[in-house]
Coordinates of C-alpha atoms in Angstrom, one line a residue:
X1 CA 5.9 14.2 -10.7
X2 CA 7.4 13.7 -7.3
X3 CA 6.3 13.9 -3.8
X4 CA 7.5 14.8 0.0
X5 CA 10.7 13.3 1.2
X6 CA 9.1 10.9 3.3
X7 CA 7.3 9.5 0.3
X8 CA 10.5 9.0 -1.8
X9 CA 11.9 7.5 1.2
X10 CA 9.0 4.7 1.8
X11 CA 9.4 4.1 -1.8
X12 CA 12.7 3.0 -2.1
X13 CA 12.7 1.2 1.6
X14 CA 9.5 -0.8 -0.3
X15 CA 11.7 -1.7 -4.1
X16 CA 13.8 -4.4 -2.9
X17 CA 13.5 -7.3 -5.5
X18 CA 11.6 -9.8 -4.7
X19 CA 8.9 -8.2 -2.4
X20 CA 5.2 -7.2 -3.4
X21 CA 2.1 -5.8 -1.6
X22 CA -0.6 -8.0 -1.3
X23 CA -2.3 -5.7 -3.2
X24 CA -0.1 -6.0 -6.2
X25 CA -0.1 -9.8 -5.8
X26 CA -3.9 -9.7 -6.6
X27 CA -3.7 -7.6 -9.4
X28 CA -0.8 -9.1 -11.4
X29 CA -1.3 -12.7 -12.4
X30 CA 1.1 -14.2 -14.4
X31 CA 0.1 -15.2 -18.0
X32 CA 1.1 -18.7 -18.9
X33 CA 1.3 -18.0 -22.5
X34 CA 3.4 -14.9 -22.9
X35 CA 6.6 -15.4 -24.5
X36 CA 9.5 -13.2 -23.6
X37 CA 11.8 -11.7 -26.1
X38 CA 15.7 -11.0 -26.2
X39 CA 15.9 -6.7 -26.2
X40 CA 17.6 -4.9 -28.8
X41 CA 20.1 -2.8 -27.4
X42 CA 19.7 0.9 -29.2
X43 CA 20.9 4.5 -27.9
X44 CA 18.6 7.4 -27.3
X45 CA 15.4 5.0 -27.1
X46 CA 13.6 2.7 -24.3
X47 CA 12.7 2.6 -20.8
X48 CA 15.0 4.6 -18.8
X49 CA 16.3 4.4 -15.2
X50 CA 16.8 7.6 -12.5
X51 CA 19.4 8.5 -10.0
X52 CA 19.7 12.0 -8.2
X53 CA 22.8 13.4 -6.5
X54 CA 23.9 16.7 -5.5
X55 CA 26.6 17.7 -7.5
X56 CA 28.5 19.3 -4.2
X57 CA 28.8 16.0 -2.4
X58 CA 27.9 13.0 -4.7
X59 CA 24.9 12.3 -2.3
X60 CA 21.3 11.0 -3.1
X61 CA 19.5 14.0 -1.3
X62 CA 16.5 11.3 -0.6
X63 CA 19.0 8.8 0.7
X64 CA 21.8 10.7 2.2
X65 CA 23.8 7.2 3.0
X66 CA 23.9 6.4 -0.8
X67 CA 27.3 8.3 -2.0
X68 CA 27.9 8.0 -5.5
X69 CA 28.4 5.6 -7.7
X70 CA 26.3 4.0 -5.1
X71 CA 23.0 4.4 -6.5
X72 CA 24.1 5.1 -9.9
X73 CA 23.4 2.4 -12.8
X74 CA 24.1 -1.0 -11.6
X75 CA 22.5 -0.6 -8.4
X76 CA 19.5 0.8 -10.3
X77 CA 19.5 -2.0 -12.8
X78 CA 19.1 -4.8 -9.9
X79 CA 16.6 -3.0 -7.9
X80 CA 14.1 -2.9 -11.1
X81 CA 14.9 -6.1 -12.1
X82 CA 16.5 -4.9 -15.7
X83 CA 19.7 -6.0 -15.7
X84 CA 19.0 -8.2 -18.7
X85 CA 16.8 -5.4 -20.4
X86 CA 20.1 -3.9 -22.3
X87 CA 18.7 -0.2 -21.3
X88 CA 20.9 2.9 -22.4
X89 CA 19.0 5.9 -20.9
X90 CA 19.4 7.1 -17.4
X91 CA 17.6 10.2 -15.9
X92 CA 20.0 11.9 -14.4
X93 CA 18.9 14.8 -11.8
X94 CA 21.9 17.2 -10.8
X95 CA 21.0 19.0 -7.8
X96 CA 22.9 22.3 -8.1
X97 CA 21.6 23.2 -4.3
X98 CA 24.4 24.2 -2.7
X99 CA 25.4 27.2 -5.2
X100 CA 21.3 28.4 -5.4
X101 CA 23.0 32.3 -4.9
X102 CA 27.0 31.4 -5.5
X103 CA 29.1 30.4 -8.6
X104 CA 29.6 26.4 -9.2
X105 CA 32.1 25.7 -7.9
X106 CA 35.1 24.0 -9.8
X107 CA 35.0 21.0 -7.6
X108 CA 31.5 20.8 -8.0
X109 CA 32.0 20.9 -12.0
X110 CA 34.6 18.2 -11.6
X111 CA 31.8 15.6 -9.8
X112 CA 29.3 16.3 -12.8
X113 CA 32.2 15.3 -15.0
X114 CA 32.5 12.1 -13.1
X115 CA 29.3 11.1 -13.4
X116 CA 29.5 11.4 -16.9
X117 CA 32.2 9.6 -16.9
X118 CA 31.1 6.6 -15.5
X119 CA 27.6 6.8 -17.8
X120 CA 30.2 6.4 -20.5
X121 CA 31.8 3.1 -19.1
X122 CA 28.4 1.7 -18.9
X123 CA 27.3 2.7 -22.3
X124 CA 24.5 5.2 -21.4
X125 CA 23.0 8.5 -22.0
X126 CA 21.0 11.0 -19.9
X127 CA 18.4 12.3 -19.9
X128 CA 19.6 15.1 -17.8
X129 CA 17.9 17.6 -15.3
X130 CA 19.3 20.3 -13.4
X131 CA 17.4 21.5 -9.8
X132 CA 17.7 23.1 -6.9
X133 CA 15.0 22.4 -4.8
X134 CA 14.8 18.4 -3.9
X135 CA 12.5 19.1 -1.1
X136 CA 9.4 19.2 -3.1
X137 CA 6.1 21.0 -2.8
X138 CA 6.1 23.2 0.5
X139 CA 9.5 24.4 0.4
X140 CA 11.2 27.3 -2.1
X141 CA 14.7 26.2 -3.4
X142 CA 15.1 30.1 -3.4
X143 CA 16.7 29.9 -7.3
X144 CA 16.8 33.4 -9.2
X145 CA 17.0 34.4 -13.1
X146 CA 20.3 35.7 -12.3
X147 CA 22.2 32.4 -10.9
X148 CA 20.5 30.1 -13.2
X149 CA 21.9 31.9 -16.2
X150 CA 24.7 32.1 -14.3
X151 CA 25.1 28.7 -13.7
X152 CA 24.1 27.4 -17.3
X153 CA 27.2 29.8 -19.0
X154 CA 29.3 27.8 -16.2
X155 CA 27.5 24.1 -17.1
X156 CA 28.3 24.9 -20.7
X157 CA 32.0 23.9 -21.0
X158 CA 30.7 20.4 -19.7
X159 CA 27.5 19.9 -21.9
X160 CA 29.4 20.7 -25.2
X161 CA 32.2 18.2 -23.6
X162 CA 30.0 15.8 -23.4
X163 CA 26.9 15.9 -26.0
X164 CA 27.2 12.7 -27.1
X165 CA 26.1 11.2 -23.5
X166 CA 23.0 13.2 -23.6
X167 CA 19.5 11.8 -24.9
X168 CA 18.1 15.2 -24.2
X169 CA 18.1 18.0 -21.7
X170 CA 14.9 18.8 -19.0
X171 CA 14.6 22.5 -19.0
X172 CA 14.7 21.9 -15.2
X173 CA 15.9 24.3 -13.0
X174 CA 12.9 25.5 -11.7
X175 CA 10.8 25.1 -8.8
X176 CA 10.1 21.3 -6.8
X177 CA 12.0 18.5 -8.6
X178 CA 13.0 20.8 -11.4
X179 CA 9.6 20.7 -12.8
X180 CA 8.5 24.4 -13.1
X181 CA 5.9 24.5 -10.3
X182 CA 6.7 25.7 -6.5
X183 CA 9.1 28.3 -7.7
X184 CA 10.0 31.8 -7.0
X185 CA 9.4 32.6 -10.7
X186 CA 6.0 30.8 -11.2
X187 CA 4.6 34.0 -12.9
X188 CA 7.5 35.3 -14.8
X189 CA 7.5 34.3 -17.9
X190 CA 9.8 36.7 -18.8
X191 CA 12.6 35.3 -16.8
X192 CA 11.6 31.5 -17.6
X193 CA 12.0 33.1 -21.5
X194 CA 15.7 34.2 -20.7
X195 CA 16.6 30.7 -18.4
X196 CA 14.9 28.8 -22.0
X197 CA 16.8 31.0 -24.4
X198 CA 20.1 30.4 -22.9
X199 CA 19.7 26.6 -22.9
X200 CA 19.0 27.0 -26.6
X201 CA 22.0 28.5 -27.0
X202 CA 24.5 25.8 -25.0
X203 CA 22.5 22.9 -26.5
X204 CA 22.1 24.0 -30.3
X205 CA 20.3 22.2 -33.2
X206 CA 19.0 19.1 -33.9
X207 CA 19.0 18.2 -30.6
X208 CA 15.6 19.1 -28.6
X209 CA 15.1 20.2 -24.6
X210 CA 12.6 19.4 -22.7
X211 CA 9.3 21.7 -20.8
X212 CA 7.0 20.4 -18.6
X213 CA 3.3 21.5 -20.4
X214 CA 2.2 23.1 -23.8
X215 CA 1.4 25.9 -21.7
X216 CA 4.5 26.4 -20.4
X217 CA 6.2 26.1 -24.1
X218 CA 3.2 28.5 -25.7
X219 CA 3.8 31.7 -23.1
X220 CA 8.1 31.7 -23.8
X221 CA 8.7 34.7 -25.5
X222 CA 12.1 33.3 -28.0
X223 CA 14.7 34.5 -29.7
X224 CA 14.3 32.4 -32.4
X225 CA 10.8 31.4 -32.4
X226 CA 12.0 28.4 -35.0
X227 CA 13.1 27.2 -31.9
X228 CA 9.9 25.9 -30.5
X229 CA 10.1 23.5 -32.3
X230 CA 13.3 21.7 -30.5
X231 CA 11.5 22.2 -27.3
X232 CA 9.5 18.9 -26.4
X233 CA 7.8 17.5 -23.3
X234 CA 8.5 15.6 -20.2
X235 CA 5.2 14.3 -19.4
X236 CA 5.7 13.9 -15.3
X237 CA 3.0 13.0 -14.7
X238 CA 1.6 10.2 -17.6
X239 CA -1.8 8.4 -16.4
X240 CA -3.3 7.6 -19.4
X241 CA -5.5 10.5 -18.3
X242 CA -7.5 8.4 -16.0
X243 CA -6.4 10.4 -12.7
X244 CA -8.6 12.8 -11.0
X245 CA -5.5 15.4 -11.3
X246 CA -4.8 14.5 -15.1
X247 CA -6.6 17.7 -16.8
X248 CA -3.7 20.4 -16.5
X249 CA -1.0 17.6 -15.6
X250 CA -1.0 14.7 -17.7
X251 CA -1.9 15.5 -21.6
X252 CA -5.6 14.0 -21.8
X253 CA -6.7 12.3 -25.1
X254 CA -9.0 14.8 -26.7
X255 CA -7.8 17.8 -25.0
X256 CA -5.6 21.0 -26.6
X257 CA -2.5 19.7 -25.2
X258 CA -2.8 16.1 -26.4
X259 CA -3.8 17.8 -29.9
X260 CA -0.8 19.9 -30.0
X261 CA 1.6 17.3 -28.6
X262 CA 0.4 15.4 -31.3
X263 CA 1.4 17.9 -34.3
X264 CA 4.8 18.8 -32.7
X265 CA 5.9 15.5 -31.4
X266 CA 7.4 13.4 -34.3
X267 CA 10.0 15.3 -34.6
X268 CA 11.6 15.8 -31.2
X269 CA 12.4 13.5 -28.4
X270 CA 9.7 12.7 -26.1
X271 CA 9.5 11.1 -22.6
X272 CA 7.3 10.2 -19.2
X273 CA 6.8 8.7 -15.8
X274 CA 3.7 7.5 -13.8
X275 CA 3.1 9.1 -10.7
X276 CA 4.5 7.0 -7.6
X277 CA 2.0 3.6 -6.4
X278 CA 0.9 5.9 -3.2
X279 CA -2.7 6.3 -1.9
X280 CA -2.3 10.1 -1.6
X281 CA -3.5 13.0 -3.5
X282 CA -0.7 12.9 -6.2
X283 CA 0.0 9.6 -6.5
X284 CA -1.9 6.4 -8.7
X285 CA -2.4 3.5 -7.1
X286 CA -4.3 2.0 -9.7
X287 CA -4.1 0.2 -13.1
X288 CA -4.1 2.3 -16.1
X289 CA -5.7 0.8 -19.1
X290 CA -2.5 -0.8 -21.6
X291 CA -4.7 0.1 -25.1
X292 CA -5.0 3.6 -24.1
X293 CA -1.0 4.0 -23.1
X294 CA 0.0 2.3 -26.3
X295 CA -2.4 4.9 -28.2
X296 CA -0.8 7.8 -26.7
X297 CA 2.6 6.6 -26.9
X298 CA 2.0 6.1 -30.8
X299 CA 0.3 9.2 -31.3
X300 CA 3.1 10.9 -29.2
X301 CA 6.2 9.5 -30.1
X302 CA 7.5 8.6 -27.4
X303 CA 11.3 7.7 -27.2
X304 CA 11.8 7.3 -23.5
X305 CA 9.6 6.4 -20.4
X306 CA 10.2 5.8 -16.7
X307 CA 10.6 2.1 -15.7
X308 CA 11.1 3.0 -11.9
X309 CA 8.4 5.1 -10.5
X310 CA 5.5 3.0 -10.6
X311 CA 7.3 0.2 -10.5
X312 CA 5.7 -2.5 -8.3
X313 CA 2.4 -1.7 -9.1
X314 CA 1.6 -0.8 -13.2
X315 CA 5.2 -1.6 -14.6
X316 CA 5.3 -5.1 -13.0
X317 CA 1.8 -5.8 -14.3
X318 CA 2.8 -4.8 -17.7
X319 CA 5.0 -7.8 -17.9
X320 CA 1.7 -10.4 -17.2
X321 CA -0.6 -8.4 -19.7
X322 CA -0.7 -10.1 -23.0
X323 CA 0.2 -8.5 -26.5
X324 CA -0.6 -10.2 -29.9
X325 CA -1.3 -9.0 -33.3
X326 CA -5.3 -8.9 -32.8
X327 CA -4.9 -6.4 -30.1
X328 CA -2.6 -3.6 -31.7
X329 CA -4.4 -4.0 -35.1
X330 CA -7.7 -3.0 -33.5
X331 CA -5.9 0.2 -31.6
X332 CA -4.1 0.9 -35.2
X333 CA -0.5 0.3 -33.3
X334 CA 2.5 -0.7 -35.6
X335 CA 4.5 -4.4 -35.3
X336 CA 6.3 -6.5 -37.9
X337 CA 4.9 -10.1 -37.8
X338 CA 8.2 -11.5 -37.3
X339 CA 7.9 -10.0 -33.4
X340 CA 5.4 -12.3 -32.7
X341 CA 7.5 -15.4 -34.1
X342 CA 9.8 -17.7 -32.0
X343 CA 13.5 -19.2 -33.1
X344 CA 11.1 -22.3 -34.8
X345 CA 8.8 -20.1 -37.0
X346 CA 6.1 -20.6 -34.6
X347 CA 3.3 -17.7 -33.6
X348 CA 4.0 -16.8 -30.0
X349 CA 2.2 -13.9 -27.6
X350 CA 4.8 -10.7 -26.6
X351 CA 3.9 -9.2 -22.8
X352 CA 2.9 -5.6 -22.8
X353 CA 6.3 -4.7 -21.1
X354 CA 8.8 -6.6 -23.7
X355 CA 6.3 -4.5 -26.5
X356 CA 6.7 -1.2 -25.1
X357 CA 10.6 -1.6 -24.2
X358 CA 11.0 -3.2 -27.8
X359 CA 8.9 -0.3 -29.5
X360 CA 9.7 2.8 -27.4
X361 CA 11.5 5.1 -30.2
X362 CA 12.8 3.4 -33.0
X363 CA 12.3 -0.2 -34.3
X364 CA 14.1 -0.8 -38.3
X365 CA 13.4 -3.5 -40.2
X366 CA 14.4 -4.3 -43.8
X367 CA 12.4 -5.4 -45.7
X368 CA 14.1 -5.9 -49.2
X369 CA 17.3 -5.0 -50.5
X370 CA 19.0 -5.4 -54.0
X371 CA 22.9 -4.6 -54.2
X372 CA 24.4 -4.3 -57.8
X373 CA 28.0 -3.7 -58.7
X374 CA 29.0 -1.8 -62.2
X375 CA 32.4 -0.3 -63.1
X376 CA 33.7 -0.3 -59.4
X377 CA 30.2 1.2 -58.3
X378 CA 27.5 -0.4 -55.9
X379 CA 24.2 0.3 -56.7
X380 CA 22.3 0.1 -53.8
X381 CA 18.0 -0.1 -53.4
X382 CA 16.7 -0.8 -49.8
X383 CA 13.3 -0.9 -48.6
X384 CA 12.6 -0.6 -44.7
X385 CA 9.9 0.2 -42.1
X386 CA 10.0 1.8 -38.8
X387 CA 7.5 -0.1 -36.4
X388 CA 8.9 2.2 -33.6
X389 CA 7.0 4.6 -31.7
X390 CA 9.1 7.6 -33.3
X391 CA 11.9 8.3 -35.7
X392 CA 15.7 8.3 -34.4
X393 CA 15.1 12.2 -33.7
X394 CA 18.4 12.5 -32.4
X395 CA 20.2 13.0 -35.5
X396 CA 22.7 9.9 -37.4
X397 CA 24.7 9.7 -39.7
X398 CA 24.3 6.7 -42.2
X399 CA 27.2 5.1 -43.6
X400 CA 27.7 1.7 -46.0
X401 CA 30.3 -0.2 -44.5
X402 CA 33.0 -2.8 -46.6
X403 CA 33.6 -5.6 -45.2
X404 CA 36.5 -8.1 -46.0
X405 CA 36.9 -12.0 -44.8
X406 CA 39.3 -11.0 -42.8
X407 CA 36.3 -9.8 -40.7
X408 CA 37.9 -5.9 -41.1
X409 CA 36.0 -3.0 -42.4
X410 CA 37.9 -1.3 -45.6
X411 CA 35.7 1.2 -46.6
X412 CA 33.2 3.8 -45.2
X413 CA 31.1 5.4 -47.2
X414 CA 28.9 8.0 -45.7
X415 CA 25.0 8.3 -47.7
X416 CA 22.9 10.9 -47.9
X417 CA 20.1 10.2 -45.7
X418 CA 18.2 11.4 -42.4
X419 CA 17.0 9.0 -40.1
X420 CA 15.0 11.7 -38.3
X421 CA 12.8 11.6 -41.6
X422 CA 12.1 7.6 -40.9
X423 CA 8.7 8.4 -39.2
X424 CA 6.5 5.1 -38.4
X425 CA 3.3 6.6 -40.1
X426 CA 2.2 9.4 -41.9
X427 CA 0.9 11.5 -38.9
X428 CA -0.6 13.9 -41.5
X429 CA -3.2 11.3 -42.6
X430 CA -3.3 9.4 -39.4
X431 CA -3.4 6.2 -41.6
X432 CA -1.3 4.6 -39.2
X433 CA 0.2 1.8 -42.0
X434 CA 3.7 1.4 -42.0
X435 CA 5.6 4.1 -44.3
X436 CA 7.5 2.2 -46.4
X437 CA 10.9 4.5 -46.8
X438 CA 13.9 3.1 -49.8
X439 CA 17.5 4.1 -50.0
X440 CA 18.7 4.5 -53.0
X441 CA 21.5 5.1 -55.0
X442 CA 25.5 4.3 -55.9
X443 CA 28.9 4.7 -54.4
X444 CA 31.8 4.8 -56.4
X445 CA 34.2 1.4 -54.3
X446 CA 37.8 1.3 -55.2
X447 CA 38.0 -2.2 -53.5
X448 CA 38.8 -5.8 -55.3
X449 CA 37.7 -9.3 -54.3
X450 CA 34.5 -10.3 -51.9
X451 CA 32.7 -8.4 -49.4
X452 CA 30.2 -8.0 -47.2
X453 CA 27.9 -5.1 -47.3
X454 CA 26.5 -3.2 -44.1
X455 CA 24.8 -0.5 -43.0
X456 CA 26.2 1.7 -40.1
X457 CA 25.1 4.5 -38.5
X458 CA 27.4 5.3 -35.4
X459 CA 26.4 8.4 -33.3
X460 CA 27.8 11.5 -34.5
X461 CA 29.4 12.9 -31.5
X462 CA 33.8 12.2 -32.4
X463 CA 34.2 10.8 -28.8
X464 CA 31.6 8.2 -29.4
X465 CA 32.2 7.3 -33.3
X466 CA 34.3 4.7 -32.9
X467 CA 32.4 2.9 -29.8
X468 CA 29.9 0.3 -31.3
X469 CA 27.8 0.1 -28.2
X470 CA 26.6 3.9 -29.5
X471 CA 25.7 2.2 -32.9
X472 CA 22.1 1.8 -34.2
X473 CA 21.1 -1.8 -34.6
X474 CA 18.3 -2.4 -36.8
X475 CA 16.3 -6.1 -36.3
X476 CA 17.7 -9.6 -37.3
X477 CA 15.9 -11.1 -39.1
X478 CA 15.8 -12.9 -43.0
X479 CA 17.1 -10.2 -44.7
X480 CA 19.5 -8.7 -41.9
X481 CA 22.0 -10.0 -39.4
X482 CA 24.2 -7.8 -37.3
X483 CA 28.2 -7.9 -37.2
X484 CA 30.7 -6.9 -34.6
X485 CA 34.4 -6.3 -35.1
X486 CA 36.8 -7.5 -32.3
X487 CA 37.8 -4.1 -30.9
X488 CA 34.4 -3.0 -30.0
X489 CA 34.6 -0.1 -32.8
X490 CA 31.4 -1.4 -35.1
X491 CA 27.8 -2.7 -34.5
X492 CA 27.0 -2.6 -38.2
X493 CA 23.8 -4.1 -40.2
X494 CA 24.9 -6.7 -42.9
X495 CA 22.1 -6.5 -45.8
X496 CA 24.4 -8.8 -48.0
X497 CA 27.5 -9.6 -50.7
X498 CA 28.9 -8.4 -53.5
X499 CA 32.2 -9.2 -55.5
X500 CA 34.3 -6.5 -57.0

């Protein structure tokens, strides 16, 4: 959730690297005996970064001195101190301001495009939100059913051009922010049924969009009413449910919403921020309790959450809070024991912020594998677990992959098998022990001599295929090792040999 000008303004003067309040200085004191972990670089999963520009000028309404790419990834990285994190997710807020009651124009299309663009070169996706009214809560951004659905039939040239950069899509639009309150339209549901419909229609199946509340979602009126369930949440305003303001807001363990969430959630992508570290009505300027976050993002699914909003006060801390296996058995959370190991096979500690980043969607890890070859067939049996938060809801395909030593892939050879079906836990039961998932079966290989055999599951948009830094990595570790090829095409999974 976000707040007056002046309060985005103070917040960025105050995130320079380096610099604390004294009152974050008391609160965070470093734990001697956490030790950090390398990330695993994965798309459509993690803690994600913002920027905001309007799409007429390339300026940072909030900063109107920061032109674009100023302000854009890079810039963002150093200021939250994650330019070693290997992040892939960037919330991207378009500000469509300037054409509230006009047509886009094509210049203004053109900027959008660059933006992508340059997520591309950096290896990211968006998490993307279009607004009009950046000035937040006492001011109208004057939008109207008419130019909205206007402007999507315009946007949707660019957002089939470029589906593979997008994570998911805020409903946005509407109201302060984008985030359905402060709007002309508060009581229409009929027109916020239209504005939803058409975004349905530009960003079709599997991939979900995100509303703001279960309320929101259960008043819509659909088309297809199948297609509730692609429309997820963007929790803006995630405080574990500890804040005065949470009840109606946030999604409060024990209430309706948390309940519902809970059903829908593992099978669409989910994501949050904490409210800004201000002393004011809105914001939290206090510590949320870690056990109850990790909770909700299990029992949620998260696959996304905001590193930058409450950054120098309950991100920060999360990197001096200590994480070990005692601690997520008792709150029922899911980790392979080879997390907590070091490079010498030693037990180590984890800090609450490597655990989330590492665990924040997906997390695979195999756990057995047998490969067989008969009659110029591989017979293939492999046993894995998911220790994520969620499945890879965004839908892959998965491919075994031939590789000669020559160190060049001869054979692909897609399998049938949905990842978005590779759920941590059976959220039925709420047993919360690892599924334990197999794939299983043979390919026919018209190959000769010695290979190695990989898993690889590239994303399935045809201008990304071939770009390895889109690629699902599952963990290294003694049954698992990744491979790269020299031309940056493959990230693939070896799981072992075989002669033909």
């Amino acid at each position: 959730m976000r707040f007056e000008f002046i309060s985005i303004f103070i917040f960025y003067l105050l995130f320079i690297p380096g610099e604390s309040t004294a009152r974050n200085q008391k609160n965070t004191t470093a734990a001697k005996d956490i030790v950090k972990i390398a990330p695993l670089r994965n798309p459509d999963r993690g803690f994600h970064l913002e920027s905001n520009y309007f799409a007429h000028d390339m300026t940072n309404p909030f900063r109107k001195n920061e032109i674009f790419p100023n302000g854009f990834i890079e810039a963002r990285e150093k200021v939250f101190d994650a330019e070693s994190e290997n992040l892939t997710l960037l919330q991207l807020y378009v500000y469509l301001t300037e054409w509230v009651d006009k047509d886009i124009s094509q210049e203004g299309l053109e900027n959008i495009q660059v933006i992508f663009d340059e997520l591309k070169k950096h290896g990211y996706k968006a998490i993307l939100r279009f607004a009009y009214n950046w000035k937040g809560l006492d001011a109208s951004g004057g939008e109207s059913e008419k130019w909205i659905l206007r402007h999507i039939d315009q946007l949707e040239p660019l957002l089939e051009k470029n589906r593979g950069l997008i994570a998911t899509i805020q409903i946005g639009f509407l109201g302060a922010w984008g985030e359905w309150h402060t709007t002309p339209l508060q009581n229409d549901f009929t027109a916020k049924s239209n504005i939803v419909n058409a975004l349905l229609k530009v960003y079709p199946e599997p991939y979900s969009i995100q509303i703001r509340t279960p309320d929101h979602k259960n008043r819509l009126n659909l088309d297809n009413e199948k297609d509730k369930t692609r429309i997820s949440y963007a929790n803006d305003y995630f405080t574990a449910g500890e804040h005065s303001h949470a009840p109606g807001n946030d999604f409060v363990p024990g209430s309706q919403w948390y309940r519902q969430i809970e059903r829908e959630s593992p099978w669409f992508f989910m994501s949050g921020e904490i409210p800004y570290d201000e002393n004011t009505e809105w914001g939290l300027a206090a510590l949320i309790d870690p056990e109850t976050t990790l909770r909700i993002l299990r029992d949620h699914h998260y696959s996304a959450f905001d590193l930058t909003q409450n950054y120098q006060l309950n991100i920060k801390s999360w990197k001096n809070i200590k994480v070990y296996p005692g601690l997520l058995v008792k709150n029922n959370i899911l980790f392979s024991e080879d997390y907590f190991m070091d490079e010498k096979g030693n037990r180590v500690n984890r800090s609450f912020f490597n655990f989330v980043r590492d665990h924040l969607g997906y997390r695979l890890n195999l756990t057995g594998s047998s490969l067989k070859t008969k009659s110029k067939k591989l017979l293939y049996d492999l046993e894995f677990t998911n220790t994520g938060f969620a499945a890879p809801v965004n839908s892959k395909p998965v491919y075994l992959v031939f590789i000669d030593e020559s160190n060049n892939v001869k054979r692909e050879v897609r399998i049938n098998a949905d990842p978005r079906d590779w759920q941590p836990y059976d959220f039925n039961k709420q047993s919360y022990q690892p599924l334990r998932h197999r794939l299983t079966g043979d390919i026919p290989v018209d190959l000769a001599g010695k290979y190695r055999v990989g898993i690889w599951m590239p994303d399935p948009d045809k201008s990304l295929q071939y770009n390895g830094v889109y690629d699902v990595k599952w963990v290294s570790n003694k049954n698992l090792s990744q491979w790269y090829d020299n031309d940056g095409k493959y990230a693939v999974n070896i799981i072992g040999e075989v002669v033909l």
